[in-house]
mmCIF file of C-alpha atoms and ligand atoms in Angstrom:
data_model
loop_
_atom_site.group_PDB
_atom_site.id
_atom_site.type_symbol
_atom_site.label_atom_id
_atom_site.label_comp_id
_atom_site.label_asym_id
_atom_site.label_seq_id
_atom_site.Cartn_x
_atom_site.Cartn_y
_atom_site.Cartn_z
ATOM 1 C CA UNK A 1 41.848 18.922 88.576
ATOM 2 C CA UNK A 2 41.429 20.342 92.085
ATOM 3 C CA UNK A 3 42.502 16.889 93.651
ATOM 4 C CA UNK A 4 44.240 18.661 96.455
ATOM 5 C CA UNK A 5 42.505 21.803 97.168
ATOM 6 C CA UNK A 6 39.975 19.520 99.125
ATOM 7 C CA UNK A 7 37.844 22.906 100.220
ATOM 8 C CA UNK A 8 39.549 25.492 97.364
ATOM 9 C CA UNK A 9 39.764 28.338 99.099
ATOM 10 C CA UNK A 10 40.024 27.395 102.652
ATOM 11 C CA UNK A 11 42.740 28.569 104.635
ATOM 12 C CA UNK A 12 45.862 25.812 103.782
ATOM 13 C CA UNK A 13 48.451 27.826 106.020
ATOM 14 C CA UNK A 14 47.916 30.751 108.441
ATOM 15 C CA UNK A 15 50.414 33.191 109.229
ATOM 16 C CA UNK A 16 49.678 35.297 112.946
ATOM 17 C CA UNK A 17 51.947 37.954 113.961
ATOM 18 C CA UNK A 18 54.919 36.287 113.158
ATOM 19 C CA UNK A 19 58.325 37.515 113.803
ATOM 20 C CA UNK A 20 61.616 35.698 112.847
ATOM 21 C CA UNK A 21 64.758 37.308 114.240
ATOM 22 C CA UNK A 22 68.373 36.807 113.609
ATOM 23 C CA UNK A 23 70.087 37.467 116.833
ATOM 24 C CA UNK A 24 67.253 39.688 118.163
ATOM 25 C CA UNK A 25 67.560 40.952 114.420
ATOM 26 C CA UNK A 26 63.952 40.693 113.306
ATOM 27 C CA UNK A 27 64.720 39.519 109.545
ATOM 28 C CA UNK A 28 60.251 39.146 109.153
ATOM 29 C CA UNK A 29 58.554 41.423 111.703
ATOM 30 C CA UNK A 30 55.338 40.966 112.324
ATOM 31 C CA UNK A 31 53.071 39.614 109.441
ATOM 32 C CA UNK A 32 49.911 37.992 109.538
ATOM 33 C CA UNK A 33 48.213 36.504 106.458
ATOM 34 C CA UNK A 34 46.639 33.369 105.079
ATOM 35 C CA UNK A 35 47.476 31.135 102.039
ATOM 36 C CA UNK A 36 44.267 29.578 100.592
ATOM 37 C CA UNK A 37 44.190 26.092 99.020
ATOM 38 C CA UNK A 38 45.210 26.144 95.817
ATOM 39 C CA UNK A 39 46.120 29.532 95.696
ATOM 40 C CA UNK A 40 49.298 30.328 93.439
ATOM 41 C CA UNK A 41 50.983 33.740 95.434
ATOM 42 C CA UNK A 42 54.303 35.167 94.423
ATOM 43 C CA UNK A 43 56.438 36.808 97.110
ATOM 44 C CA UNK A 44 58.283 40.071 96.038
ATOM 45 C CA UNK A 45 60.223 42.614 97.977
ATOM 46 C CA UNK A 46 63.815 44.244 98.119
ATOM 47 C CA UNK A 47 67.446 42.223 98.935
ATOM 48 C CA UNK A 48 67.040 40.851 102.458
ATOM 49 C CA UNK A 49 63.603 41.582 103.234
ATOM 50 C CA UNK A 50 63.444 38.607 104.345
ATOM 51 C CA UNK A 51 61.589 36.149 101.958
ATOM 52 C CA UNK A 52 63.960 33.799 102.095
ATOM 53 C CA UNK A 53 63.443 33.702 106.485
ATOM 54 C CA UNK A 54 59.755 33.563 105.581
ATOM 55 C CA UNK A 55 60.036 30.249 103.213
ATOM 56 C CA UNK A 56 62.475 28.422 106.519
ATOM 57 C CA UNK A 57 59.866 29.422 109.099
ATOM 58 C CA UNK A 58 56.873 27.955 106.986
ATOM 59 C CA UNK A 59 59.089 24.286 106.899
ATOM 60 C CA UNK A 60 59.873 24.719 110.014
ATOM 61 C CA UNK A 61 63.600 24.573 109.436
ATOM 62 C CA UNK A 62 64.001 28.209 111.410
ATOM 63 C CA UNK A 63 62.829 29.423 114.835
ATOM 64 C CA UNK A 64 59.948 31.642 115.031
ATOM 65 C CA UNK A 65 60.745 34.512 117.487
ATOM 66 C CA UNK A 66 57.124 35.608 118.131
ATOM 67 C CA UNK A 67 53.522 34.771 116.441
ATOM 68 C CA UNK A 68 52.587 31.524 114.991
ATOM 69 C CA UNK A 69 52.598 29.507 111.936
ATOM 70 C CA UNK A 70 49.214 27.246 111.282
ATOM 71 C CA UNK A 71 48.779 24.473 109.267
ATOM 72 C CA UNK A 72 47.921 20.645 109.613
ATOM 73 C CA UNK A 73 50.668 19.226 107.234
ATOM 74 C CA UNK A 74 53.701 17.149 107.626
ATOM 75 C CA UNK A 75 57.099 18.556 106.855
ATOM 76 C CA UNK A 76 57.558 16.075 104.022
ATOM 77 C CA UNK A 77 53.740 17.198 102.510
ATOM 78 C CA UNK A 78 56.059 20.622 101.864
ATOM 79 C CA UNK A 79 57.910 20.664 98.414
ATOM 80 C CA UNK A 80 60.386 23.463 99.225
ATOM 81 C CA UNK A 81 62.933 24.400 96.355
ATOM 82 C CA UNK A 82 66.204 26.425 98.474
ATOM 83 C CA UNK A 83 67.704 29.443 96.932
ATOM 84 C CA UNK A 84 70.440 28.022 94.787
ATOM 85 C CA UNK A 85 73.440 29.771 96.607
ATOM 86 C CA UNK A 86 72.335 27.376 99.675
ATOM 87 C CA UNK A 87 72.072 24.015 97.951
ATOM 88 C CA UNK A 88 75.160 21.688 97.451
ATOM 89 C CA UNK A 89 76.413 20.869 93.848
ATOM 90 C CA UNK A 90 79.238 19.238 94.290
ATOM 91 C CA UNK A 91 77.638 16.015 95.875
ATOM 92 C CA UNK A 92 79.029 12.946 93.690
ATOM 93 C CA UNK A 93 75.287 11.604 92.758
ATOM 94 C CA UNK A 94 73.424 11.193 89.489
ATOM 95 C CA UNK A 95 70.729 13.100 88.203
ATOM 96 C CA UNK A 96 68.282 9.778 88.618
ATOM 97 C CA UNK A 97 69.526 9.467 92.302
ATOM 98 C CA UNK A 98 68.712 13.156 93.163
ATOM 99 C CA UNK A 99 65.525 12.894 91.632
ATOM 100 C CA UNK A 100 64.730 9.700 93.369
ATOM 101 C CA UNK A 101 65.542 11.777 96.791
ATOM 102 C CA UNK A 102 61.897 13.180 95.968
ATOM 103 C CA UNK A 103 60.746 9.416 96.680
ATOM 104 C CA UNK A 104 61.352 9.507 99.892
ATOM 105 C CA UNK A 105 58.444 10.696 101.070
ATOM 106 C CA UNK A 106 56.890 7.017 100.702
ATOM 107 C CA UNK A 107 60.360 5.448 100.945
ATOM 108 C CA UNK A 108 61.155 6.568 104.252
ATOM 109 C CA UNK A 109 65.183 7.151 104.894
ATOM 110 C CA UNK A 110 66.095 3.901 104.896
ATOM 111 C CA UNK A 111 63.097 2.483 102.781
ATOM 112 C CA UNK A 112 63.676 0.594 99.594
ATOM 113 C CA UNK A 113 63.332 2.804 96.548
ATOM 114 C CA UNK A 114 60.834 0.472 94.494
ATOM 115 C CA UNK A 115 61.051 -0.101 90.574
ATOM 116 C CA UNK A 116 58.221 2.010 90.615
ATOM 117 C CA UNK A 117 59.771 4.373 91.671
ATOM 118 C CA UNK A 118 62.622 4.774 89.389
ATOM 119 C CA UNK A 119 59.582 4.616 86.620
ATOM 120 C CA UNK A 120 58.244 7.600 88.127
ATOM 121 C CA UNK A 121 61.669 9.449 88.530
ATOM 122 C CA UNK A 122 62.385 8.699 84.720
ATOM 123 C CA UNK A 123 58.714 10.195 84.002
ATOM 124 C CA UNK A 124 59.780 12.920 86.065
ATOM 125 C CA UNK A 125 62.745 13.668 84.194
ATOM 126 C CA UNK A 126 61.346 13.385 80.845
ATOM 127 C CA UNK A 127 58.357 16.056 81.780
ATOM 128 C CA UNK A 128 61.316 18.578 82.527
ATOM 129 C CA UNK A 129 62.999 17.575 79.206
ATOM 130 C CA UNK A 130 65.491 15.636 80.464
ATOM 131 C CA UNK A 131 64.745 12.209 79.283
ATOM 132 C CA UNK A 132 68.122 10.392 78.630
ATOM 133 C CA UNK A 133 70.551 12.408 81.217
ATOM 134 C CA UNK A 134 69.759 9.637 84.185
ATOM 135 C CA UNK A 135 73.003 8.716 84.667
ATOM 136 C CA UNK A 136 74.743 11.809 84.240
ATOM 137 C CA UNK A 137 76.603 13.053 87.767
ATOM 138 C CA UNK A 138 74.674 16.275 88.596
ATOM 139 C CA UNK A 139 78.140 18.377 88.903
ATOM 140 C CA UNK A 140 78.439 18.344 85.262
ATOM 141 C CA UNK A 141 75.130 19.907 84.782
ATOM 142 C CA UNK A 142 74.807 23.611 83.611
ATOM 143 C CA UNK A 143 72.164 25.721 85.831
ATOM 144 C CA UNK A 144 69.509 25.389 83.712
ATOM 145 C CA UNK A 145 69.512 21.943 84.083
ATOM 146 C CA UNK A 146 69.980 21.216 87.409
ATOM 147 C CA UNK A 147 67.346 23.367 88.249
ATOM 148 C CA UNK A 148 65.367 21.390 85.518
ATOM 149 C CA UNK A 149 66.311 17.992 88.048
ATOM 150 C CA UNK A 150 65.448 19.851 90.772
ATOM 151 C CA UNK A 151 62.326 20.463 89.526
ATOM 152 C CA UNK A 152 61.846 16.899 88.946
ATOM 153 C CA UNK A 153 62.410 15.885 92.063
ATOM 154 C CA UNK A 154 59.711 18.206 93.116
ATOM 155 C CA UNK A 155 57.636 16.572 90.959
ATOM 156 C CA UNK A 156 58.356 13.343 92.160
ATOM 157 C CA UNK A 157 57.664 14.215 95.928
ATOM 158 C CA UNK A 158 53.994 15.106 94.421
ATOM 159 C CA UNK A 159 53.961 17.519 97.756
ATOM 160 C CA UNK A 160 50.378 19.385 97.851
ATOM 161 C CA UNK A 161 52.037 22.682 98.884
ATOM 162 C CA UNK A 162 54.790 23.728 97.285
ATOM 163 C CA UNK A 163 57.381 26.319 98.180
ATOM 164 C CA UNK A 164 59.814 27.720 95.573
ATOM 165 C CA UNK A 165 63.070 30.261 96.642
ATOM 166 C CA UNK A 166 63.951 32.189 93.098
ATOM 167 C CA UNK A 167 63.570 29.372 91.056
ATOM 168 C CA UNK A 168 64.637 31.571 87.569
ATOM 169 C CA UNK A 169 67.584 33.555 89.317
ATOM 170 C CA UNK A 170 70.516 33.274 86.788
ATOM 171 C CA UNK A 171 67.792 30.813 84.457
ATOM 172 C CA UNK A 172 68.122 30.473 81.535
ATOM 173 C CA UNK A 173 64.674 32.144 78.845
ATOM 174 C CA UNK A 174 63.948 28.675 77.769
ATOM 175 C CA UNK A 175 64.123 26.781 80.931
ATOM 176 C CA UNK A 176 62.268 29.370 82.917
ATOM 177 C CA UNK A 177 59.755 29.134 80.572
ATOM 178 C CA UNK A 178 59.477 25.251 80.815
ATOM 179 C CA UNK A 179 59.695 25.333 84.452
ATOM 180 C CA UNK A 180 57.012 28.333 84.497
ATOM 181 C CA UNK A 181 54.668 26.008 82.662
ATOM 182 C CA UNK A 182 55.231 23.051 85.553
ATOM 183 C CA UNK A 183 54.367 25.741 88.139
ATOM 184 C CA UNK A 184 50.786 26.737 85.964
ATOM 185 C CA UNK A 185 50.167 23.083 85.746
ATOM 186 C CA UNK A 186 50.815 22.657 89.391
ATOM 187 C CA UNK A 187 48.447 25.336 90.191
ATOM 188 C CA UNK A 188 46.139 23.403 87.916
ATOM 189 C CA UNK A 189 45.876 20.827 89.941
ATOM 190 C CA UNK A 190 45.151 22.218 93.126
ATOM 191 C CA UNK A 191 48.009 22.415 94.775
ATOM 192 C CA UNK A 192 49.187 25.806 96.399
ATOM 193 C CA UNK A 193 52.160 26.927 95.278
ATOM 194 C CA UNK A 194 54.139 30.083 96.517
ATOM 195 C CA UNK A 195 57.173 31.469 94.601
ATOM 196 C CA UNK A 196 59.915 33.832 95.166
ATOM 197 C CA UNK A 197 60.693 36.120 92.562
ATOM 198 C CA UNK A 198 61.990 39.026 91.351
ATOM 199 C CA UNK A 199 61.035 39.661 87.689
ATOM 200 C CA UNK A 200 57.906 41.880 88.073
ATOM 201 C CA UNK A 201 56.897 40.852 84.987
ATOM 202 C CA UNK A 202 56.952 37.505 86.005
ATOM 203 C CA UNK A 203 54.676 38.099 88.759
ATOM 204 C CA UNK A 204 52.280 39.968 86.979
ATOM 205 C CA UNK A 205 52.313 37.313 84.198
ATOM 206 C CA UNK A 206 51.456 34.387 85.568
ATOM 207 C CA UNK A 207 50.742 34.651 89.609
ATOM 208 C CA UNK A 208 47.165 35.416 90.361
ATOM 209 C CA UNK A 209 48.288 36.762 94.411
ATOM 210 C CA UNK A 210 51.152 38.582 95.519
ATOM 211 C CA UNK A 211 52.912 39.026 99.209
ATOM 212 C CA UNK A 212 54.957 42.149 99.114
ATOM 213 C CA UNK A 213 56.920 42.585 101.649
ATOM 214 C CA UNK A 214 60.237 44.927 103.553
ATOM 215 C CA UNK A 215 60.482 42.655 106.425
ATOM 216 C CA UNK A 216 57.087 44.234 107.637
ATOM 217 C CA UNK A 217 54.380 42.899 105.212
ATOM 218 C CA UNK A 218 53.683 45.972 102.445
ATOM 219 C CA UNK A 219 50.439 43.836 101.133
ATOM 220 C CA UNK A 220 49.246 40.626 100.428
ATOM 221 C CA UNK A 221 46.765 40.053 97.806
ATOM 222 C CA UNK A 222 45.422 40.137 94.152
ATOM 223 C CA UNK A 223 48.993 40.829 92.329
ATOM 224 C CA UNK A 224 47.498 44.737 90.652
ATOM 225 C CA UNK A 225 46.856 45.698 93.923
ATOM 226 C CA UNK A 226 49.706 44.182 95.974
ATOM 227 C CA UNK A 227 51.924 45.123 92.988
ATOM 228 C CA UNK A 228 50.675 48.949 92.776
ATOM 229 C CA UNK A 229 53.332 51.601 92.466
ATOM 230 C CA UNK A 230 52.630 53.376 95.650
ATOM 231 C CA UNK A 231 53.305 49.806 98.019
ATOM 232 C CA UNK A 232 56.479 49.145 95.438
ATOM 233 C CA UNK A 233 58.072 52.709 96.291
ATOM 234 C CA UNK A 234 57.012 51.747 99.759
ATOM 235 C CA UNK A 235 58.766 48.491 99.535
ATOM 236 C CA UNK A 236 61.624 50.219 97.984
ATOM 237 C CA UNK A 237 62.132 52.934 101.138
ATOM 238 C CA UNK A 238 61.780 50.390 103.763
ATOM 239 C CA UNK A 239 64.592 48.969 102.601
ATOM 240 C CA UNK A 240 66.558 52.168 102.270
ATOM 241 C CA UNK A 241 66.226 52.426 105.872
ATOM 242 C CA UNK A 242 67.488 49.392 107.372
ATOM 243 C CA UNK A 243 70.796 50.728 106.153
ATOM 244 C CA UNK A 244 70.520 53.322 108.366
ATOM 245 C CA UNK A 245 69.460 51.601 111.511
ATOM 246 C CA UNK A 246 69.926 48.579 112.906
ATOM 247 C CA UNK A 247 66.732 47.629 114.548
ATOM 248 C CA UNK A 248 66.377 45.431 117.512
ATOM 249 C CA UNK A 249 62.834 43.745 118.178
ATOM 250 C CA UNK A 250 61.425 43.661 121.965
ATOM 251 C CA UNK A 251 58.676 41.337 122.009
ATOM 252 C CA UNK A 252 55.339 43.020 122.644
ATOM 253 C CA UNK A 253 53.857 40.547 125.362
HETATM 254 P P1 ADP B 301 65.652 37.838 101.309
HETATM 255 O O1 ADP B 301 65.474 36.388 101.013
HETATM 256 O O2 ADP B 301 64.375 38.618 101.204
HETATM 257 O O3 ADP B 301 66.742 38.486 100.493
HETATM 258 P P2 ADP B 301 66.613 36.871 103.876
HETATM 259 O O4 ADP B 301 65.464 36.193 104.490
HETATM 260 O O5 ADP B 301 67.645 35.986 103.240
HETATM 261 O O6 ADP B 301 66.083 37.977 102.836
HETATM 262 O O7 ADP B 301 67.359 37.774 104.942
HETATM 263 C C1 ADP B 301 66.665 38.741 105.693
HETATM 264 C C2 ADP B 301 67.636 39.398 106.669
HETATM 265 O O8 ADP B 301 68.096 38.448 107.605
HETATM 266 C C3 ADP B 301 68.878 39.976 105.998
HETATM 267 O O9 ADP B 301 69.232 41.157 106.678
HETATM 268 C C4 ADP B 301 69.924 38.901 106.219
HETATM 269 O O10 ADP B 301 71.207 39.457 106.261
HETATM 270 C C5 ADP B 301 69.513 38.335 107.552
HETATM 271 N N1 ADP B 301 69.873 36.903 107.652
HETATM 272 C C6 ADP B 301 69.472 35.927 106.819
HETATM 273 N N2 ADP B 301 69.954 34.743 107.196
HETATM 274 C C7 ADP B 301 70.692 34.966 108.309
HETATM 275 C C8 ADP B 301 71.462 34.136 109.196
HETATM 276 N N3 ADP B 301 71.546 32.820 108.993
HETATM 277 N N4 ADP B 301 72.057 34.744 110.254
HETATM 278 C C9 ADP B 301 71.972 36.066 110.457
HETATM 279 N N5 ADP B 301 71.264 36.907 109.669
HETATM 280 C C10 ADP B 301 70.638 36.368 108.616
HETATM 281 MG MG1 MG B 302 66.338 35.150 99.647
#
């Protein structure tokens, strides 16, 4: 317990000002906010309020327009699940070789993936109740399960922050519930973990913090507050607006 949260509590990532724009389209506009160690934070808000932006900037896989991103960790100390729409299924591999992908971490790209390895990746598997389907090519899995794989890659990468883009959209009960307890044991742990999700009850349920956000941030806190009914119909009216307008962000320097 608490083996990565070295000071639980202490800032793990910091978030200043930070715009991301699309073409001068600011998709996150100007949030600020900190992740503590160990913390376990869902992020909420409407269709293309741009959680999904926020998730890429933290990596580092999209440019920030404005503002900064803190932390001291390498890209490959991230665990970052995509949304499913953006991750290729079709890929010829098994489901040990995509789990094994988590390995590389120690491996290195061109590394040798150790026996050890492939003990680990079968542990992995069977923790996500997929003992046995090793050799199976992932394109024949159904959604629940390859989200169950993906999961065990995560696990196998052992990352000490973890990032996670609507891991239970179009989930199956009984796998989201599985994959719900991995996250609670992750947070267990020590590690931070931060979750994008859409099922309020969900949030409520199990995720202690809560970033709300419309693009601009709507709060960011302890989920009752963040998840209050005034900064939800808040949420909800941002987000009738950008229909209306298509706002353009000047930087303020
Ligand atoms: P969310 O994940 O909250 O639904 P996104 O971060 O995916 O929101 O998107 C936020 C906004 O940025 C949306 O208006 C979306 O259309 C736009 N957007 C996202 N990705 C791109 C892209 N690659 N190019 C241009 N606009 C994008
Ligand atoms: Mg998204």
């Amino acid at each position: 317990m608490g083996g990565f949260a070295v000071m639980s509590g202490a800032a793990v990532l910091t978030i200043d000002n930070l715009t991301v724009a699309y073409d001068r389209h600011p998709a996150v506009h100007h949030v600020s906010g900190t992740f503590a160690a160990g913390s376990l934070t869902a992020i909420a808000g409407p269709n293309g309020a741009g959680k999904s932006t926020l998730l890429k900037a933290i990596i580092g896989d999209i440019k920030v327009s404005e503002g900064r991103i803190s932390h001291r960790l390498k890209r490959t100390e991230f665990g970052y699940l995509p949304q499913a729409a953006d991750i290729n299924r079709r890929f010829p591999i098994s489901v040990l070789e995509t789990v094994l992908l988590g390995a590389w971490k120690t491996a290195g790209a061109f590394g040798n993936i150790g026996t050890g390895d492939e003990t680990r990746a079968k542990e992995a598997l069977a923790t996500v109740g997929l003992a046995g389907f090793e050799r199976r090519p992932i394109g024949a899995l159904s959604a629940g399960q390859f989200q169950r794989v993906l999961f065990a890659r995560l696990l196998m990468q052992d990352a000490s922050v973890i990032l996670l883009d609507e891991p239970f959209t179009a989930i199956d009960a009984r796998t989201t519930r599985d994959l719900l307890q991995i996250v609670t044991n992750w947070h267990g742990e020590g590690r931070t973990v931060v979750a994008v999700l859409h099922d309020f009850d969900q949030v409520r349920g199990h995720f202690p913090e809560t970033l709300l956000m419309a693009r601009e941030l709507i709060a960011w806190g302890p989920t009752p507050h963040a998840m209050s009914p005034t900064n939800l119909m808040r949420a909800r009216m941002m987000a009738e607006r950008w229909d209306e307008t298509g706002d353009v962000c000047e930087p303020t320097t």
